[in-house]
Coordinates of C-alpha atoms in Angstrom, one line a residue:
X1 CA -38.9 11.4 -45.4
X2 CA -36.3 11.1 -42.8
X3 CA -37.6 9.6 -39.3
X4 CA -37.4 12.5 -36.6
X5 CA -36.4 9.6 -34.4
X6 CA -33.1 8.8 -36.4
X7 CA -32.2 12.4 -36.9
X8 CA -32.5 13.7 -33.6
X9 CA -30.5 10.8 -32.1
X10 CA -27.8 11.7 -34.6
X11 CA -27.6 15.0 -33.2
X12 CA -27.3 13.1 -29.7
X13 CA -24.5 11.0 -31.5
X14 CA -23.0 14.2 -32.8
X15 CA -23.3 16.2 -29.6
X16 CA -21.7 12.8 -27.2
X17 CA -18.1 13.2 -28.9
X18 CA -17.3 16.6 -27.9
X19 CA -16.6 14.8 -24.3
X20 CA -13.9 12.4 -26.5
X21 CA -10.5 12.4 -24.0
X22 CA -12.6 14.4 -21.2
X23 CA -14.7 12.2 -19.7
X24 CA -13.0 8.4 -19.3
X25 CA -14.0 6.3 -18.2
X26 CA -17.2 7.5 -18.2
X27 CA -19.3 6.9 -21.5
X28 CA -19.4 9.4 -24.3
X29 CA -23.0 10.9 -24.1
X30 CA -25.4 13.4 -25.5
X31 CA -28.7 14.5 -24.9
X32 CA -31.8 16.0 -27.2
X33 CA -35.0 17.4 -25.8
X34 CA -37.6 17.8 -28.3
X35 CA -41.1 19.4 -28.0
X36 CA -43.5 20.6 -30.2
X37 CA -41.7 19.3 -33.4
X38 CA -38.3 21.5 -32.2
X39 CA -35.3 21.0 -30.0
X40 CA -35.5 23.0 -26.8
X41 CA -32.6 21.5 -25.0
X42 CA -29.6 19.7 -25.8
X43 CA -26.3 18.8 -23.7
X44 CA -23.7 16.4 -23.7
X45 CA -21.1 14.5 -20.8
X46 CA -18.8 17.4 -20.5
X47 CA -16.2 16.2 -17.9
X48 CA -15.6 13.4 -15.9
X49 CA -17.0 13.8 -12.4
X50 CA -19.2 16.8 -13.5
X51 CA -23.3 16.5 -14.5
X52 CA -24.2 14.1 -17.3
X53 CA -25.7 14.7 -20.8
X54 CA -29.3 14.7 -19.2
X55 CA -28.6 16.7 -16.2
X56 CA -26.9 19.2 -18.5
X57 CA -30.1 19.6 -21.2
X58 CA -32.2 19.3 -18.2
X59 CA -30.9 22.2 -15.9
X60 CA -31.6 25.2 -18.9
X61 CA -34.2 26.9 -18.4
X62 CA -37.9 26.0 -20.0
X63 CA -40.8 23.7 -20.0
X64 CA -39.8 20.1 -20.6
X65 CA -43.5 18.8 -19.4
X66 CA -44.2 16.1 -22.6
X67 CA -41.3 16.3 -24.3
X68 CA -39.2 13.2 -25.8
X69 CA -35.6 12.9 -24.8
X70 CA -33.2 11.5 -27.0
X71 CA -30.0 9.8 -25.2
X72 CA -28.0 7.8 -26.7
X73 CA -27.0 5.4 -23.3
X74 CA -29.2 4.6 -20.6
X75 CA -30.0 7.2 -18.0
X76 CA -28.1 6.5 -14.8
X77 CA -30.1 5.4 -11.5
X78 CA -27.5 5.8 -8.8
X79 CA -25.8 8.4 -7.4
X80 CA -22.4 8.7 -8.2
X81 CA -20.4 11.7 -8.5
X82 CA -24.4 13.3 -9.5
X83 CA -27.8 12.1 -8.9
X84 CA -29.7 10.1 -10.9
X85 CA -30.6 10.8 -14.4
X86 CA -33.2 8.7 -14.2
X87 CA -35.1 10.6 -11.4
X88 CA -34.5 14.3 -12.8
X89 CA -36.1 13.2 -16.1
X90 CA -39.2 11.8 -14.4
X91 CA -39.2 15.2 -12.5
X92 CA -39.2 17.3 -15.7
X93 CA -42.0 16.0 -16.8
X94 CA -40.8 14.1 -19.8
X95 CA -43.6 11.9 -21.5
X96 CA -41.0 9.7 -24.0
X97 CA -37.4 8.8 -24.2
X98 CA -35.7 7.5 -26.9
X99 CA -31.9 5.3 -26.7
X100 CA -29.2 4.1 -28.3
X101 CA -27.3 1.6 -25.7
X102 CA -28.6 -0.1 -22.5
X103 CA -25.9 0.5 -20.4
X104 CA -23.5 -2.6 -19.0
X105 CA -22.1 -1.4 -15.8
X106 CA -24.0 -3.3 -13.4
X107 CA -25.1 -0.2 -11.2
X108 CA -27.4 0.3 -14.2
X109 CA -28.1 -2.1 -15.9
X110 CA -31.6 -2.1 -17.6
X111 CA -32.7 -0.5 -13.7
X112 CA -32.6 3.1 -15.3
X113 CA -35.4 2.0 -18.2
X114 CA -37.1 0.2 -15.1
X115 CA -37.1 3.1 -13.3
X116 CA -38.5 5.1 -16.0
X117 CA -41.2 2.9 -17.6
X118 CA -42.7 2.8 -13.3
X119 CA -42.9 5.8 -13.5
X120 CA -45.2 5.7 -17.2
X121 CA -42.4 7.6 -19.5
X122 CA -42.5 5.7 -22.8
X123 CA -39.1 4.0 -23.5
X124 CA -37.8 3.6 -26.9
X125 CA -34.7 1.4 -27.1
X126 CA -31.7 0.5 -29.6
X127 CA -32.2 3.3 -32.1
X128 CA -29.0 3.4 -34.1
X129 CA -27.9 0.7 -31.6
X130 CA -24.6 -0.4 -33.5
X131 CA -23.8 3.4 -34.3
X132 CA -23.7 3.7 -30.4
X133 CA -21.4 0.8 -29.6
X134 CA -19.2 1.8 -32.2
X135 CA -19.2 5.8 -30.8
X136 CA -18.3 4.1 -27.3
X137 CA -16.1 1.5 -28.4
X138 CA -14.0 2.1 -25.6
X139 CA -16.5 2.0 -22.9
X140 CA -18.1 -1.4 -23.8
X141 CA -14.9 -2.9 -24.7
X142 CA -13.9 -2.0 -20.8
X143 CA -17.1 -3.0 -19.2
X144 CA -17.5 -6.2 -21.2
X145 CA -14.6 -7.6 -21.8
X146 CA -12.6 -6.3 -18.3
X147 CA -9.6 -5.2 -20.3
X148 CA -9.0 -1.3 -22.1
X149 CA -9.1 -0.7 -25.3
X150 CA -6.1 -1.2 -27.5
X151 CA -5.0 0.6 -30.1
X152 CA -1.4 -0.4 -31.8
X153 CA 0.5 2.0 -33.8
X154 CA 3.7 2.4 -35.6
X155 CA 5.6 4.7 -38.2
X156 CA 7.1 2.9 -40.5
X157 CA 9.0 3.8 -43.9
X158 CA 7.7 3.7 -47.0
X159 CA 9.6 0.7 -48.0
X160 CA 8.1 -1.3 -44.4
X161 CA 11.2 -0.7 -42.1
X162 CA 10.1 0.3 -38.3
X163 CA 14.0 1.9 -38.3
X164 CA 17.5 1.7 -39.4
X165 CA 20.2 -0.9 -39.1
X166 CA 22.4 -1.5 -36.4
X167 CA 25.3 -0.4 -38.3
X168 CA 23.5 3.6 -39.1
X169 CA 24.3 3.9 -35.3
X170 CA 21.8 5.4 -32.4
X171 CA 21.6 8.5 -33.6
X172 CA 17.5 10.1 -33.3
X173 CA 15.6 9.4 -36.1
X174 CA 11.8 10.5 -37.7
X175 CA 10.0 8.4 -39.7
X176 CA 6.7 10.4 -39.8
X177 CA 5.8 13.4 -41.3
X178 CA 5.1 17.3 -39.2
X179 CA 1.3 16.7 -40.9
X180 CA 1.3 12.8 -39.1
X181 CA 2.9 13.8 -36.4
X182 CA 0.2 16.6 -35.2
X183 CA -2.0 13.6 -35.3
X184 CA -0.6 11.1 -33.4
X185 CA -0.6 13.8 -30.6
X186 CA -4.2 14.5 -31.5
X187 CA -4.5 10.6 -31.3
X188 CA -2.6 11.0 -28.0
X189 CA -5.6 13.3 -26.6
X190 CA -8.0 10.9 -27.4
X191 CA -7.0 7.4 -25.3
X192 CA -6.3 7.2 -21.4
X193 CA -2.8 6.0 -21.4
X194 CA 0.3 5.1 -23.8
X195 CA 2.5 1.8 -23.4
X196 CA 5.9 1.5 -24.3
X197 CA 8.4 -1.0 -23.5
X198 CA 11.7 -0.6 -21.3
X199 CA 14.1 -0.8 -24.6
X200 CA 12.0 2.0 -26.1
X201 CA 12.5 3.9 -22.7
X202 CA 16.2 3.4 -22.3
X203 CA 16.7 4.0 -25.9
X204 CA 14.6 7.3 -26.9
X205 CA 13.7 8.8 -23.1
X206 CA 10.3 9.7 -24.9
X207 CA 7.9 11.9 -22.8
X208 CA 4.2 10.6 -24.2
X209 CA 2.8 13.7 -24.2
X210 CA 0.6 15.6 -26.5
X211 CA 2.5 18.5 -27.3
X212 CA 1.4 19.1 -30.9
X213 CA -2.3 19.2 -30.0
X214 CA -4.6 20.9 -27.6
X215 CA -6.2 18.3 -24.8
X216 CA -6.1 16.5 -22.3
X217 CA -2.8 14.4 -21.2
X218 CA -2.8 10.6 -21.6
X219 CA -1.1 8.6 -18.9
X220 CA 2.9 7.4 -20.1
X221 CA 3.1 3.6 -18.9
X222 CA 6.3 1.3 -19.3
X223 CA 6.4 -2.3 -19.5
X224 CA 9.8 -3.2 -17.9
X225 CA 8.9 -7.1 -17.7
X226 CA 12.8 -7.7 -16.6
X227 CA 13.4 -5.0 -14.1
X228 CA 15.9 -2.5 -15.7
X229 CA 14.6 0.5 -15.0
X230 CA 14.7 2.7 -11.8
X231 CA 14.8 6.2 -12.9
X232 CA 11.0 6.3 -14.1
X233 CA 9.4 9.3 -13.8
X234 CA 6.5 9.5 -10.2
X235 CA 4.1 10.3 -12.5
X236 CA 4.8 7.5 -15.1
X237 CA 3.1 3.8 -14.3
X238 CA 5.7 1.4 -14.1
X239 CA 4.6 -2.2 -15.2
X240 CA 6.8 -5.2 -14.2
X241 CA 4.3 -7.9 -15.4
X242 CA 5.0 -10.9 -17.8
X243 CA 2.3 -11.1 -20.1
X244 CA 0.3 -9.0 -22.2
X245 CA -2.8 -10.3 -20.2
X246 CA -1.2 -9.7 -17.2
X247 CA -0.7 -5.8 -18.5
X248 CA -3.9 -6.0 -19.2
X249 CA -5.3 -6.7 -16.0
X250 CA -3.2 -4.0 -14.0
X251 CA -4.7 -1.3 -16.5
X252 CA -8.5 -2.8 -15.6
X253 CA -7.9 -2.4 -12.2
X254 CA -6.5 1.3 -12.1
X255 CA -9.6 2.2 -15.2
X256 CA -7.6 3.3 -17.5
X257 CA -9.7 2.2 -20.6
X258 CA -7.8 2.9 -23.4
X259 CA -4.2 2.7 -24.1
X260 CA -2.0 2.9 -27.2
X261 CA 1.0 0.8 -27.3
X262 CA 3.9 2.7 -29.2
X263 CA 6.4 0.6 -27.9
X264 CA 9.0 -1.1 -30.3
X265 CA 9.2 -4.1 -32.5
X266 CA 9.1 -6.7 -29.8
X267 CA 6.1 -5.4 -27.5
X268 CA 4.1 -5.1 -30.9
X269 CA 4.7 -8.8 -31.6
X270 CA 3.9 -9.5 -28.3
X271 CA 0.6 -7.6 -28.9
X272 CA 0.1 -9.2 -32.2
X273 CA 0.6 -12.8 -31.3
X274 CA -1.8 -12.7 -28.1
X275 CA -4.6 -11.5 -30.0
X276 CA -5.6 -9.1 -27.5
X277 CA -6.1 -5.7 -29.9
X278 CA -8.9 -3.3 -31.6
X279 CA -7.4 -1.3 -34.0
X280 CA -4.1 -0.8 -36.0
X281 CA -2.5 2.3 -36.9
X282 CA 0.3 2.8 -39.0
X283 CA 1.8 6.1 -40.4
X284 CA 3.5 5.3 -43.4
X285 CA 6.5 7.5 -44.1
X286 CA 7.3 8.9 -47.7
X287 CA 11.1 7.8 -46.7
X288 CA 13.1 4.7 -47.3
X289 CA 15.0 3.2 -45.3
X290 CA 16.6 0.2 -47.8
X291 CA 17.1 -2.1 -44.6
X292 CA 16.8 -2.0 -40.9
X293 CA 14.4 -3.6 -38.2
X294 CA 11.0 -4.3 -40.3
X295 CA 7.8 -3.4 -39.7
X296 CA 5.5 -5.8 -37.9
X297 CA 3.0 -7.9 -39.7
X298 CA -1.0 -8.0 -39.0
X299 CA -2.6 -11.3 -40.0
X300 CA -4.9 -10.7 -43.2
X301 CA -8.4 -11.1 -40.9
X302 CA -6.7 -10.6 -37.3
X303 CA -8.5 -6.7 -37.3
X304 CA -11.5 -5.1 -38.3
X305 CA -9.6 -1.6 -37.8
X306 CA -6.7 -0.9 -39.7
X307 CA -6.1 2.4 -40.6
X308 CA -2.7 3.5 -43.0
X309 CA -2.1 7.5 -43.1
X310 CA 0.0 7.9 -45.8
X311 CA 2.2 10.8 -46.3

């Protein structure tokens, strides 16, 4: 028989991505109350600055008095833009709560567990731990390693050409299917921000927006590393830095958390031969191109995420 455990906190799992896009760079969270063998409550992060799962299973109405939470990160124990999880649990009454993740930003921290267990709740940790991490791959990536999380992507033609040659001239091209392209703009809606370099700019004028699919806007960033461009759009973030680390670094320090580079050959290289990436995606078109600028090149173990949408 399946452990109530497990399958409630995969209802938590399942409820926490419904924030995906909404709630950066906060966590991706949900929240099960169960009691008496049922669920009487569930909620999930909604919206960045707005309650958390807890606060939003916790506010219905009912009796929570000995009831097990499920949550699949630790409850907060500051005040932030709310109060504390933490303290709102121990005033419902709950008896036991059950969690994926502890959580790594240091205002936390193991303190909401503490906090908690003081107060005699039972405290059940790292249930379908690695099924968390991976659900908030973006948040731990940010919090532990100080950097976003980066996503590359390129179309490419079926016969691995990124575009034409010189000599077909600049006239606009698309690689990608209408079925692809609704999901790149999906993909778009999912991650804080998109990179591209200043030759992509001055060539294609592309606006970065998810146009295709309903959700929230990512941020358009350019990487202009040899100061040629002065007609960027206010609400575009300009980059003039030299190195992908350095890129890096500026995105840390104004959160965004993920970002998808989309740039051209050259900032994909740049990308590639750092090191510094979490996942590949590449829409493979049905066309060929018989020549032209080719596609980049991922080292054989270099990812653990590669996905290929074919046409």
């Amino acid at each position: 028989m399946e452990d109530p455990d497990v399958k409630y906190m995969q209802r938590c799992l399942q409820l926490s991505v419904c924030g995906l896009g909404r709630v950066r760079p906060n966590p991706l969270v949900g929240c099960v109350v169960v009691k008496d063998g049922r669920i009487v409550s569930e909620g999930f992060h909604q919206e960045y600055g707005h309650n958390h799962a807890e606060r939003n299973a916790l506010l219905r109405d009912g009796d929570f008095r000995g009831a097990t939470l499920y949550v699949n990160l630790e409850p907060c124990s500051h005040y932030g833009n709310t109060p504390p999880c933490a303290d709102l649990i121990i005033e419902k009454g709950i008896r036991r709560v059950v969690c994926c993740n502890d959580d790594p930003n240091p205002l936390v921290a193991g303190n909401g567990f503490r906090k908690l267990e003081a107060a005699g709740i039972e405290v059940v940790r790292h249930l379908l731990e690695e099924e968390g991490r991976e659900l908030n791959r973006r948040f731990f990536t940010f919090m532990e390693r100080r950097r976003p999380y980066i996503v590359l992507k390129w179309a490419e033609s079926n016969d691995g050409f990124m575009a034409p040659s010189p000599s077909e001239g600049n006239a606009r091209y698309w690689l990608s299917t209408q079925k692809q392209n609704r999901l790149n703009h999906c993909w778009r809606t999912e991650e804080a921000a998109i990179l591209i370099g200043s030759e992509t700019y001055l060539r294609d004028h592309p606006s970065l927006t998810a146009r295709h699919y309903l959700g929230p806007q990512p941020q358009p960033v350019v990487l202009d590393r040899r100061g040629r461009l002065n007609d960027v759009p206010s609400n575009w973030l300009h980059l003039q830095t030299a190195t992908v680390e350095e890129t890096l670094t500026a995105l840390y320090e104004r959160k965004i958390q993920s970002v998808i580079v989309e740039g051209g050959r050259q900032i994909l290289d740049a990308f590639i031969s750092s090191g510094i990436y979490d996942e590949v995606r590449i829409l493979r078109s049905p066309l060929n191109l018989g020549g032209g600028l080719k596609a980049p090149s991922i080292p054989p173990v270099a990812v653990s995420r590669l996905l290929v949408v074919e046409p």
